[in-house]
Structure formats: C-alpha cells, structure tokens
mmCIF file of C-alpha atoms in Angstrom:
data_model
loop_
_atom_site.group_PDB
_atom_site.id
_atom_site.type_symbol
_atom_site.label_atom_id
_atom_site.label_comp_id
_atom_site.label_asym_id
_atom_site.label_seq_id
_atom_site.Cartn_x
_atom_site.Cartn_y
_atom_site.Cartn_z
ATOM 1 C CA MET F 1 36.223 2.607 86.152
ATOM 2 C CA ASN F 2 37.567 -0.244 84.063
ATOM 3 C CA ILE F 3 34.020 -1.221 83.055
ATOM 4 C CA MET F 4 33.307 2.332 81.889
ATOM 5 C CA LEU F 5 36.555 2.455 79.871
ATOM 6 C CA PHE F 6 35.669 -0.888 78.284
ATOM 7 C CA ASN F 7 32.207 0.333 77.325
ATOM 8 C CA TYR F 8 33.681 3.512 75.877
ATOM 9 C CA LYS F 9 36.057 1.529 73.613
ATOM 10 C CA LYS F 10 33.241 -0.743 72.569
ATOM 11 C CA ILE F 11 31.001 2.190 71.664
ATOM 12 C CA LEU F 12 33.885 3.820 69.697
ATOM 13 C CA PHE F 13 34.562 0.602 67.795
ATOM 14 C CA VAL F 14 30.880 0.135 66.886
ATOM 15 C CA SER F 15 30.606 3.765 65.767
ATOM 16 C CA CYS F 16 33.662 3.495 63.465
ATOM 17 C CA SER F 17 32.326 0.276 62.010
ATOM 18 C CA MET F 18 28.992 1.912 61.228
ATOM 19 C CA ILE F 19 30.720 4.865 59.545
ATOM 20 C CA CYS F 20 32.814 2.569 57.349
ATOM 21 C CA PHE F 21 29.751 0.556 56.425
ATOM 22 C CA CYS F 22 27.938 3.716 55.328
ATOM 23 C CA LEU F 23 30.895 4.820 53.230
ATOM 24 C CA LEU F 24 31.030 1.479 51.468
ATOM 25 C CA LEU F 25 27.279 1.548 50.944
ATOM 26 C CA PHE F 26 26.904 5.038 49.517
ATOM 27 C CA PHE F 27 30.250 5.553 47.713
ATOM 28 C CA PRO F 28 31.770 3.392 44.979
ATOM 29 C CA GLU F 29 35.083 1.739 45.401
ATOM 30 C CA ASN F 30 36.631 4.420 43.221
ATOM 31 C CA ALA F 31 36.389 6.670 46.261
ATOM 32 C CA PHE F 32 39.275 4.672 47.688
ATOM 33 C CA ALA F 33 41.078 3.489 44.545
ATOM 34 C CA GLN F 34 41.675 5.384 41.272
ATOM 35 C CA ASP F 35 41.983 3.414 38.029
ATOM 36 C CA ASP F 36 44.927 5.094 36.261
ATOM 37 C CA SER F 37 44.271 3.124 33.076
ATOM 38 C CA ALA F 38 40.878 4.755 32.464
ATOM 39 C CA PRO F 39 40.848 7.611 29.918
ATOM 40 C CA PRO F 40 40.284 11.110 31.309
ATOM 41 C CA ARG F 41 36.729 12.350 31.292
ATOM 42 C CA LYS F 42 37.760 15.612 29.627
ATOM 43 C CA VAL F 43 40.650 15.490 27.167
ATOM 44 C CA VAL F 44 43.007 18.489 27.257
ATOM 45 C CA VAL F 45 44.130 19.426 23.734
ATOM 46 C CA GLY F 46 47.286 21.498 23.243
ATOM 47 C CA THR F 47 47.253 24.149 20.512
ATOM 48 C CA VAL F 48 49.638 26.770 19.201
ATOM 49 C CA VAL F 49 48.839 29.285 16.452
ATOM 50 C CA ALA F 50 50.196 27.734 13.233
ATOM 51 C CA PRO F 51 47.874 28.166 10.226
ATOM 52 C CA PRO F 52 46.540 26.119 8.475
ATOM 53 C CA LEU F 53 46.956 23.459 11.193
ATOM 54 C CA TYR F 54 45.759 25.692 14.028
ATOM 55 C CA ILE F 55 43.953 28.949 13.247
ATOM 56 C CA LYS F 56 42.658 31.278 15.942
ATOM 57 C CA THR F 57 39.866 33.531 14.718
ATOM 58 C CA ALA F 58 39.144 37.096 15.795
ATOM 59 C CA ASP F 59 36.446 35.860 18.182
ATOM 60 C CA ASN F 60 38.918 33.397 19.808
ATOM 61 C CA ARG F 61 37.538 30.285 18.123
ATOM 62 C CA TRP F 62 39.839 27.536 16.888
ATOM 63 C CA GLU F 63 39.760 26.106 13.365
ATOM 64 C CA GLY F 64 42.180 24.576 10.864
ATOM 65 C CA VAL F 65 43.212 21.137 9.633
ATOM 66 C CA GLY F 66 44.398 19.813 12.989
ATOM 67 C CA ILE F 67 41.467 21.308 14.871
ATOM 68 C CA GLU F 68 38.765 19.956 12.561
ATOM 69 C CA ILE F 69 40.370 16.518 12.407
ATOM 70 C CA TRP F 70 40.511 16.356 16.201
ATOM 71 C CA GLN F 71 36.902 17.549 16.547
ATOM 72 C CA ALA F 72 35.731 14.830 14.150
ATOM 73 C CA VAL F 73 37.799 12.190 15.989
ATOM 74 C CA ALA F 74 36.521 13.309 19.403
ATOM 75 C CA GLN F 75 32.949 13.204 18.155
ATOM 76 C CA ARG F 76 33.396 9.611 17.022
ATOM 77 C CA MET F 77 34.983 8.721 20.378
ATOM 78 C CA ALA F 78 32.202 10.531 22.278
ATOM 79 C CA VAL F 79 34.702 12.325 24.534
ATOM 80 C CA ALA F 80 34.575 15.854 25.874
ATOM 81 C CA PHE F 81 37.634 18.058 25.448
ATOM 82 C CA GLU F 82 38.997 21.534 25.999
ATOM 83 C CA PHE F 83 41.704 23.506 24.182
ATOM 84 C CA ARG F 84 44.744 24.859 25.976
ATOM 85 C CA GLU F 85 46.785 27.391 24.009
ATOM 86 C CA PHE F 86 50.576 27.633 24.197
ATOM 87 C CA ASN F 87 52.882 30.408 23.044
ATOM 88 C CA SER F 88 55.344 28.076 21.317
ATOM 89 C CA LEU F 89 55.671 24.558 19.981
ATOM 90 C CA GLU F 90 58.382 23.762 22.527
ATOM 91 C CA SER F 91 56.134 24.662 25.467
ATOM 92 C CA SER F 92 53.328 22.452 24.130
ATOM 93 C CA LEU F 93 55.742 19.527 23.707
ATOM 94 C CA ASP F 94 57.023 20.069 27.233
ATOM 95 C CA ALA F 95 53.443 20.067 28.564
ATOM 96 C CA LEU F 96 52.678 16.794 26.783
ATOM 97 C CA GLU F 97 55.825 15.142 28.142
ATOM 98 C CA LYS F 98 54.871 16.271 31.661
ATOM 99 C CA LYS F 99 51.322 14.955 31.086
ATOM 100 C CA GLU F 100 49.776 18.355 31.612
ATOM 101 C CA ILE F 101 47.848 17.908 28.367
ATOM 102 C CA ASP F 102 46.575 14.758 26.671
ATOM 103 C CA VAL F 103 47.028 15.299 22.932
ATOM 104 C CA ILE F 104 48.483 17.583 20.259
ATOM 105 C CA PRO F 105 46.294 17.182 17.133
ATOM 106 C CA SER F 106 48.972 17.810 14.465
ATOM 107 C CA LEU F 107 52.650 17.065 14.957
ATOM 108 C CA ALA F 108 55.430 15.826 12.692
ATOM 109 C CA VAL F 109 56.568 12.336 13.690
ATOM 110 C CA GLN F 110 60.178 12.712 14.848
ATOM 111 C CA ASP F 111 62.639 10.109 16.069
ATOM 112 C CA ARG F 112 63.682 12.138 19.089
ATOM 113 C CA LEU F 113 60.088 12.409 20.351
ATOM 114 C CA GLU F 114 59.365 8.679 20.291
ATOM 115 C CA ALA F 115 61.068 8.238 23.664
ATOM 116 C CA THR F 116 58.807 10.733 25.440
ATOM 117 C CA MET F 117 55.430 10.425 23.693
ATOM 118 C CA ASP F 118 53.326 8.233 21.413
ATOM 119 C CA PHE F 119 51.824 8.942 17.993
ATOM 120 C CA SER F 120 48.569 7.941 16.382
ATOM 121 C CA GLN F 121 48.006 6.638 12.872
ATOM 122 C CA SER F 122 49.623 9.107 10.410
ATOM 123 C CA TYR F 123 47.101 11.058 8.389
ATOM 124 C CA LEU F 124 49.106 13.566 6.330
ATOM 125 C CA LYS F 125 52.390 13.579 4.421
ATOM 126 C CA SER F 126 54.341 16.806 4.301
ATOM 127 C CA GLY F 127 57.874 18.183 4.037
ATOM 128 C CA LEU F 128 60.060 21.216 4.629
ATOM 129 C CA SER F 129 60.114 24.268 2.361
ATOM 130 C CA ILE F 130 62.056 27.515 2.264
ATOM 131 C CA ALA F 131 60.534 31.004 2.368
ATOM 132 C CA VAL F 132 62.632 33.862 0.956
ATOM 133 C CA PRO F 133 62.065 37.528 0.101
ATOM 134 C CA ALA F 134 59.916 37.910 -2.998
ATOM 135 C CA GLY F 135 61.670 39.088 -6.117
ATOM 136 C CA GLY F 136 61.292 38.363 -9.805
ATOM 137 C CA PRO F 137 63.827 38.478 -12.605
ATOM 138 C CA ASN F 138 65.790 41.704 -12.952
ATOM 139 C CA TYR F 139 67.466 41.912 -16.342
ATOM 140 C CA GLY F 140 69.090 45.341 -16.082
ATOM 141 C CA TRP F 141 71.986 46.211 -18.388
ATOM 142 C CA ILE F 142 74.455 45.964 -15.534
ATOM 143 C CA ASN F 143 73.327 42.404 -14.778
ATOM 144 C CA VAL F 144 73.454 41.456 -18.451
ATOM 145 C CA ILE F 145 76.993 42.808 -18.856
ATOM 146 C CA ARG F 146 78.086 41.159 -15.607
ATOM 147 C CA SER F 147 76.647 37.847 -16.778
ATOM 148 C CA VAL F 148 78.233 38.012 -20.228
ATOM 149 C CA PHE F 149 81.649 38.647 -18.683
ATOM 150 C CA SER F 150 81.302 36.001 -16.000
ATOM 151 C CA PRO F 151 84.131 33.421 -15.786
ATOM 152 C CA LEU F 152 81.892 30.694 -17.228
ATOM 153 C CA ILE F 153 80.939 32.720 -20.310
ATOM 154 C CA LEU F 154 84.496 33.999 -20.846
ATOM 155 C CA LYS F 155 85.771 30.413 -20.847
ATOM 156 C CA ALA F 156 83.123 29.472 -23.419
ATOM 157 C CA ILE F 157 84.115 32.413 -25.639
ATOM 158 C CA GLY F 158 87.778 31.443 -25.349
ATOM 159 C CA LEU F 159 86.978 27.854 -26.352
ATOM 160 C CA LEU F 160 84.894 29.131 -29.270
ATOM 161 C CA PHE F 161 87.777 31.258 -30.573
ATOM 162 C CA LEU F 162 90.283 28.399 -30.109
ATOM 163 C CA MET F 163 88.118 25.937 -32.060
ATOM 164 C CA SER F 164 87.552 28.536 -34.793
ATOM 165 C CA LEU F 165 91.310 29.021 -35.028
ATOM 166 C CA ILE F 166 91.956 25.273 -35.298
ATOM 167 C CA PHE F 167 89.291 24.504 -37.937
ATOM 168 C CA GLY F 168 89.915 27.766 -39.791
ATOM 169 C CA THR F 169 93.604 26.901 -40.064
ATOM 170 C CA ILE F 170 92.861 23.330 -41.223
ATOM 171 C CA VAL F 171 90.463 24.520 -43.944
ATOM 172 C CA TRP F 172 92.915 27.248 -44.995
ATOM 173 C CA SER F 173 95.674 24.611 -45.358
ATOM 174 C CA PHE F 174 93.460 22.723 -47.867
ATOM 175 C CA GLU F 175 92.208 25.787 -49.717
ATOM 176 C CA ARG F 176 95.212 28.148 -49.875
ATOM 177 C CA ARG F 177 96.415 26.868 -53.285
ATOM 178 C CA ARG F 178 93.276 25.765 -55.152
ATOM 179 C CA ASN F 179 91.060 28.493 -53.645
ATOM 180 C CA SER F 180 93.491 31.383 -53.206
ATOM 181 C CA GLU F 181 90.924 34.021 -54.145
ATOM 182 C CA MET F 182 89.064 33.219 -50.878
ATOM 183 C CA PHE F 183 91.810 31.924 -48.574
ATOM 184 C CA GLY F 184 94.993 33.373 -50.076
ATOM 185 C CA GLY F 185 97.282 36.286 -49.062
ATOM 186 C CA GLY F 186 100.035 34.706 -46.948
ATOM 187 C CA TYR F 187 99.977 32.898 -43.612
ATOM 188 C CA VAL F 188 98.544 35.630 -41.390
ATOM 189 C CA LYS F 189 95.971 36.893 -43.860
ATOM 190 C CA GLY F 190 95.083 33.375 -45.022
ATOM 191 C CA ILE F 191 94.537 32.072 -41.466
ATOM 192 C CA ALA F 192 92.468 35.183 -40.725
ATOM 193 C CA HIS F 193 90.275 34.259 -43.720
ATOM 194 C CA GLY F 194 89.950 30.742 -42.251
ATOM 195 C CA ILE F 195 88.924 32.068 -38.839
ATOM 196 C CA TRP F 196 86.382 34.413 -40.450
ATOM 197 C CA TRP F 197 84.896 31.514 -42.397
ATOM 198 C CA ALA F 198 84.761 29.332 -39.241
ATOM 199 C CA MET F 199 83.022 32.040 -37.205
ATOM 200 C CA VAL F 200 80.495 32.842 -39.942
ATOM 201 C CA THR F 201 79.746 29.148 -40.431
ATOM 202 C CA MET F 202 79.395 28.449 -36.705
ATOM 203 C CA THR F 203 76.964 31.315 -36.139
ATOM 204 C CA THR F 204 74.934 30.080 -39.161
ATOM 205 C CA VAL F 205 75.164 33.535 -40.744
ATOM 206 C CA GLY F 206 76.578 32.050 -43.944
ATOM 207 C CA TYR F 207 77.424 35.142 -46.012
ATOM 208 C CA GLY F 208 78.669 32.919 -48.852
ATOM 209 C CA ASP F 209 81.756 35.091 -49.428
ATOM 210 C CA LYS F 210 83.990 32.142 -48.495
ATOM 211 C CA ALA F 211 83.418 28.438 -49.069
ATOM 212 C CA PRO F 212 85.805 25.491 -49.369
ATOM 213 C CA LYS F 213 86.149 23.805 -52.773
ATOM 214 C CA THR F 214 88.590 20.961 -52.108
ATOM 215 C CA MET F 215 87.490 17.537 -50.856
ATOM 216 C CA GLY F 216 89.528 17.798 -47.641
ATOM 217 C CA GLY F 217 88.265 21.324 -46.979
ATOM 218 C CA ARG F 218 84.628 20.282 -47.446
ATOM 219 C CA ILE F 219 85.028 17.233 -45.150
ATOM 220 C CA PHE F 220 86.408 19.393 -42.330
ATOM 221 C CA ALA F 221 83.772 22.023 -43.079
ATOM 222 C CA LEU F 222 81.065 19.377 -42.591
ATOM 223 C CA ILE F 223 82.627 18.268 -39.287
ATOM 224 C CA TRP F 224 82.846 21.892 -38.195
ATOM 225 C CA MET F 225 79.192 22.570 -39.026
ATOM 226 C CA LEU F 226 77.995 19.572 -36.992
ATOM 227 C CA PHE F 227 80.192 20.558 -34.078
ATOM 228 C CA SER F 228 78.982 24.155 -34.295
ATOM 229 C CA ILE F 229 75.326 23.151 -33.903
ATOM 230 C CA VAL F 230 76.061 21.443 -30.581
ATOM 231 C CA PHE F 231 78.445 24.142 -29.383
ATOM 232 C CA ILE F 232 76.117 27.066 -30.129
ATOM 233 C CA ALA F 233 73.175 25.323 -28.440
ATOM 234 C CA SER F 234 75.256 24.718 -25.308
ATOM 235 C CA PHE F 235 76.670 28.249 -25.399
ATOM 236 C CA THR F 236 73.191 29.787 -25.672
ATOM 237 C CA ALA F 237 71.880 27.656 -22.790
ATOM 238 C CA ASN F 238 74.783 28.722 -20.573
ATOM 239 C CA ILE F 239 74.153 32.398 -21.249
ATOM 240 C CA ALA F 240 70.429 32.009 -20.546
ATOM 241 C CA THR F 241 71.140 30.157 -17.300
ATOM 242 C CA GLN F 242 73.668 32.751 -16.207
ATOM 243 C CA LEU F 243 71.247 35.595 -16.903
ATOM 244 C CA THR F 244 68.435 33.829 -15.016
ATOM 245 C CA ILE F 245 70.572 33.093 -11.956
ATOM 246 C CA SER F 246 72.030 36.591 -11.789
ATOM 247 C CA GLY F 247 68.599 38.098 -12.384
ATOM 248 C CA LEU F 248 67.001 36.418 -9.370
ATOM 249 C CA LYS F 249 67.024 38.562 -6.254
ATOM 250 C CA GLY F 250 68.007 37.114 -2.919
ATOM 251 C CA LYS F 251 70.783 34.912 -1.649
ATOM 252 C CA VAL F 252 68.876 31.617 -1.304
ATOM 253 C CA ARG F 253 67.805 29.712 -4.405
ATOM 254 C CA GLY F 254 67.956 26.187 -2.951
ATOM 255 C CA PHE F 255 68.833 24.059 0.059
ATOM 256 C CA ASN F 256 72.627 24.253 -0.399
ATOM 257 C CA ASP F 257 72.519 28.055 -0.062
ATOM 258 C CA LEU F 258 71.327 27.684 3.547
ATOM 259 C CA TYR F 259 74.861 26.842 4.693
ATOM 260 C CA THR F 260 76.148 30.365 3.990
ATOM 261 C CA THR F 261 73.087 32.491 4.794
ATOM 262 C CA ARG F 262 70.979 33.591 7.767
ATOM 263 C CA VAL F 263 68.323 30.921 8.308
ATOM 264 C CA GLY F 264 65.424 31.004 10.748
ATOM 265 C CA CYS F 265 63.283 28.192 12.167
ATOM 266 C CA ILE F 266 61.122 27.268 15.168
ATOM 267 C CA PRO F 267 62.843 25.318 17.991
ATOM 268 C CA GLY F 268 61.342 21.883 18.517
ATOM 269 C CA SER F 269 60.070 21.655 14.942
ATOM 270 C CA GLU F 270 61.101 19.035 12.409
ATOM 271 C CA GLY F 271 62.901 21.711 10.404
ATOM 272 C CA PHE F 272 64.988 22.893 13.361
ATOM 273 C CA ASP F 273 66.198 19.374 14.143
ATOM 274 C CA PHE F 274 66.932 18.608 10.486
ATOM 275 C CA LEU F 275 68.924 21.800 9.872
ATOM 276 C CA THR F 276 70.889 21.346 13.088
ATOM 277 C CA LYS F 277 71.831 17.776 12.142
ATOM 278 C CA LYS F 278 73.020 19.065 8.752
ATOM 279 C CA GLY F 279 75.337 21.542 10.465
ATOM 280 C CA ILE F 280 73.377 24.635 9.411
ATOM 281 C CA ALA F 281 73.345 27.534 11.892
ATOM 282 C CA VAL F 282 69.731 28.345 12.773
ATOM 283 C CA ILE F 283 68.246 31.523 14.238
ATOM 284 C CA PRO F 284 65.314 30.565 16.550
ATOM 285 C CA PHE F 285 61.889 32.196 16.208
ATOM 286 C CA GLU F 286 58.847 31.734 18.412
ATOM 287 C CA GLY F 287 56.407 31.287 15.532
ATOM 288 C CA THR F 288 56.097 31.073 11.763
ATOM 289 C CA ARG F 289 54.589 34.541 11.436
ATOM 290 C CA GLU F 290 57.533 36.064 13.302
ATOM 291 C CA GLY F 291 59.949 34.234 11.017
ATOM 292 C CA LEU F 292 58.216 35.447 7.862
ATOM 293 C CA LEU F 293 58.220 39.010 9.182
ATOM 294 C CA ALA F 294 61.991 38.690 9.609
ATOM 295 C CA VAL F 295 62.289 37.487 6.002
ATOM 296 C CA ASP F 296 60.119 40.365 4.789
ATOM 297 C CA SER F 297 62.251 42.917 6.636
ATOM 298 C CA ASN F 298 65.512 41.260 5.442
ATOM 299 C CA ASN F 299 66.619 40.448 8.978
ATOM 300 C CA ILE F 300 67.155 36.871 7.772
ATOM 301 C CA ASP F 301 67.647 35.430 4.295
ATOM 302 C CA ALA F 302 65.379 32.384 4.598
ATOM 303 C CA PHE F 303 62.888 30.712 6.913
ATOM 304 C CA VAL F 304 62.404 26.926 6.947
ATOM 305 C CA MET F 305 59.121 25.368 8.010
ATOM 306 C CA ASP F 306 56.422 22.889 7.020
ATOM 307 C CA GLU F 307 55.401 23.394 3.377
ATOM 308 C CA ASN F 308 51.667 23.696 4.083
ATOM 309 C CA ILE F 309 52.153 26.224 6.870
ATOM 310 C CA LEU F 310 54.485 28.397 4.788
ATOM 311 C CA LYS F 311 52.293 28.418 1.680
ATOM 312 C CA TYR F 312 49.149 29.241 3.659
ATOM 313 C CA LEU F 313 50.680 32.165 5.550
ATOM 314 C CA VAL F 314 52.576 33.566 2.560
ATOM 315 C CA LYS F 315 49.435 33.522 0.443
ATOM 316 C CA SER F 316 47.178 35.030 3.110
ATOM 317 C CA GLU F 317 49.471 37.517 4.854
ATOM 318 C CA PHE F 318 52.625 38.116 2.774
ATOM 319 C CA PRO F 319 51.571 38.135 -0.916
ATOM 320 C CA GLY F 320 54.164 39.796 -3.123
ATOM 321 C CA ARG F 321 56.524 40.232 -0.182
ATOM 322 C CA VAL F 322 57.636 36.681 0.584
ATOM 323 C CA GLN F 323 57.727 33.638 -1.683
ATOM 324 C CA VAL F 324 58.125 29.903 -1.100
ATOM 325 C CA ILE F 325 60.791 28.175 -3.178
ATOM 326 C CA GLY F 326 59.336 25.277 -5.154
ATOM 327 C CA GLY F 327 59.911 21.731 -3.953
ATOM 328 C CA THR F 328 60.271 20.107 -0.533
ATOM 329 C CA PHE F 329 62.981 18.211 1.324
ATOM 330 C CA ASN F 330 63.108 15.903 4.368
ATOM 331 C CA GLU F 331 59.552 14.633 3.874
ATOM 332 C CA TYR F 332 57.736 13.287 6.947
ATOM 333 C CA PHE F 333 54.316 12.220 8.262
ATOM 334 C CA VAL F 334 51.943 14.147 10.532
ATOM 335 C CA SER F 335 50.041 12.432 13.370
ATOM 336 C CA ILE F 336 48.215 13.112 16.609
ATOM 337 C CA ALA F 337 50.715 13.159 19.491
ATOM 338 C CA LEU F 338 49.693 11.588 22.813
ATOM 339 C CA GLN F 339 51.102 10.912 26.236
ATOM 340 C CA GLN F 340 53.302 7.845 26.455
ATOM 341 C CA LYS F 341 51.226 4.650 26.885
ATOM 342 C CA SER F 342 48.038 6.664 26.615
ATOM 343 C CA THR F 343 44.789 4.683 26.636
ATOM 344 C CA LEU F 344 43.473 7.142 24.055
ATOM 345 C CA ARG F 345 45.721 5.792 21.324
ATOM 346 C CA GLU F 346 43.620 2.858 20.175
ATOM 347 C CA PRO F 347 40.277 4.729 20.225
ATOM 348 C CA ILE F 348 41.881 7.606 18.327
ATOM 349 C CA ASN F 349 43.305 5.260 15.697
ATOM 350 C CA MET F 350 39.939 3.597 15.197
ATOM 351 C CA ALA F 351 38.203 6.962 14.892
ATOM 352 C CA LEU F 352 40.885 8.277 12.491
ATOM 353 C CA LEU F 353 40.690 5.267 10.186
ATOM 354 C CA THR F 354 36.924 5.563 10.087
ATOM 355 C CA LEU F 355 37.080 9.298 9.407
ATOM 356 C CA MET F 356 39.616 8.906 6.560
ATOM 357 C CA LYS F 357 37.119 6.753 4.649
ATOM 358 C CA THR F 358 34.440 9.450 4.639
ATOM 359 C CA GLU F 359 33.827 12.335 2.237
ATOM 360 C CA SER F 360 34.232 14.850 5.046
ATOM 361 C CA TRP F 361 37.912 13.866 5.278
ATOM 362 C CA ASN F 362 38.671 15.224 1.794
ATOM 363 C CA GLU F 363 36.566 18.291 2.508
ATOM 364 C CA ILE F 364 38.683 19.123 5.551
ATOM 365 C CA LEU F 365 41.970 18.754 3.659
ATOM 366 C CA ASN F 366 40.783 20.636 0.570
ATOM 367 C CA ARG F 367 39.523 23.515 2.700
ATOM 368 C CA TYR F 368 42.983 24.343 4.067
ATOM 369 C CA ILE F 369 45.635 22.581 1.945
ATOM 370 C CA GLN F 370 46.170 23.355 -1.733
#
C-alpha cells in the first residue's frame, strides 16, 4: 500500500513538472509577469465636443485641431488608438486621473492638474474671452438726452460756465472803461457781456461783435483761447465716449463687469478656476454650446471660455446673435494631457516637436483657428 502511494506521488510530481515545462516552452514569460512600464498597445483618447478642438461630424467622425494633431502624433509614434467620448470636460478629467483613458489631446495647462496628471510639450497659446448678446450702437433720442444730462457731462458744463464767468469778468474789468461800447452798462450787464464774449470765443464761433482792445484784456483773451482749445477737445471726447457707452446694448463690456452680472462657464475649465479665484460667482454649464444658447436667450449676461472655441462657435452657429468681446485675459498654453508618469510622454514630445517643424502643422492650425 505504501509502495503504491509512493508511486502515485511520484507520477503526480512528474506530471506537474512536465506541464510546467510545456508552459515555459510555449508561452513567453509575460504570461506570468506583466511589464507595467510598457506603453499600451491601443491608446484610449478622451474627447468631448468642443469645436474647433474637437468636432463631431454628422456621420460620427471626429475632426478639429486637437484631433488632427493627435492623429499626426500617433502616426509618427506608430501606435493604434481609439476615441472615447465624454459628456463633459470634468468627466474626461476624472477618467484620466483614474487611468481609464490614456490621453486628452487638447487641454489647458493648469496648476491644479499637475498633481494628478502630466502634460506634453505645449503647442498652442490661448486665453479667455467673453461672449455676450450681440448688439450694436443704439443712438436713439432718449439715449442721447440721457447721455447729455449724465453727471459727468453736467459737471463739465458747470465747469465750462464757471470758467467763462471768471475770464469774462476779468476781461470786462479791463475793458469796461476804454471799451464801454462793447463791455459797458453797469456790473450785471457788463459781466454778462464778458460771459457772452467768453462763450463765443471758446466755441470758436467768433461773431466779432465783442473784442478786447486793452493790453491786459488781450493777454487774458489769448490765455482763454488756448485754454478753450484744450477744454473743448476734452469736452467733445467725453460726450462721444458717453454716447458710445450708453449706446452699447448689454451689461458686460469688459472683465470688471463680470463681478455684478450673471456669468456662465464650464466646470473644470481654465476659465471656471480663474473666475472662482477672482471671487466671481459662476453659473455652471455642461458645454460651450449650452452656455452660448443661454447668452442668446438672455438667461445669462456673459459666458467665459477659451477664445478660439468661442470665436469658432459664435461664427458658425450664433452669427448676429452672440458676439465675442475683443481681447483676452489669463493667457495660458494648451498641451496633450497624459496619465501621471506615463511612458507615452517622451514619444509624444518627440513626435510633437517633429510635427511642429512641418508644413502640415500650419495647415492644421490655419484650418480651424483664425
């Protein structure tokens, strides 16, 4: 019995040894050990609809700046890839942090993201812009009257009258005896003549009905004429500025107006973080198109997003309804985002630098960015 048990163990041992030998012979060592440092065979690329960076066509194809740049980079790296679409930027960032995807082709480099992901060589400089309801100048009579009687203009008119009173009185004091036919008639009437002369001179009407003849009167008249040139130019500029500002429709004309208006932005974007740090209350939107629709329907006063994205969508989908205010703020760089310590980083950088030296690089940018 013991001999049979011994033989059985021996046969079992020999059989297991043979099986292990066959496994080692016919399967590589990777069957038992996985090299985590090796790049994935098929790169998963995260996308979210955000023209002109990511554009989804009617037949469900992807194109745009970020897409074409990634395709060119992947071709130079000789790697296969697949696109995975997300409903929002936040969900794509979350997927990258959890290593569910490998790259995001176009993403603004942000300080807060450096702790959870890596970035490639930057390939585009951009900045934030503001989209507001479209509206040109509106110079109705009510606006003109309101502008003329604004506090700023009323103060200017008061200063004008005060200076005319002062110089008119000075000239009258020189002219009241030797030029009584023009500046005579007692204190009240004489000063009134002086004010009339000062106003006519300042407005360059120059009727010629009154003119100083004494040396002192002419010296002060010369000073008054030089002062009047500067004052009238400044007064005219203030009126023009007031009319232009009051004629523009909408509540937002620049960045400082965002503090007191309804502002929309996409959570997770560079704009959202920047506005929040500045203490500006932000209304979240899932995408840029949704934000622009809210601007168009006056549900919000302004929408803040990347300049290139705003200009592309406004021009293609909201012409005459939404406009982008000129100029940018909080400029930043755009790169390819990768998993932290990704082995794809160096190959991507090499491919990017090579691509940026070719003519096709400018063709890609010119096709989508103006």
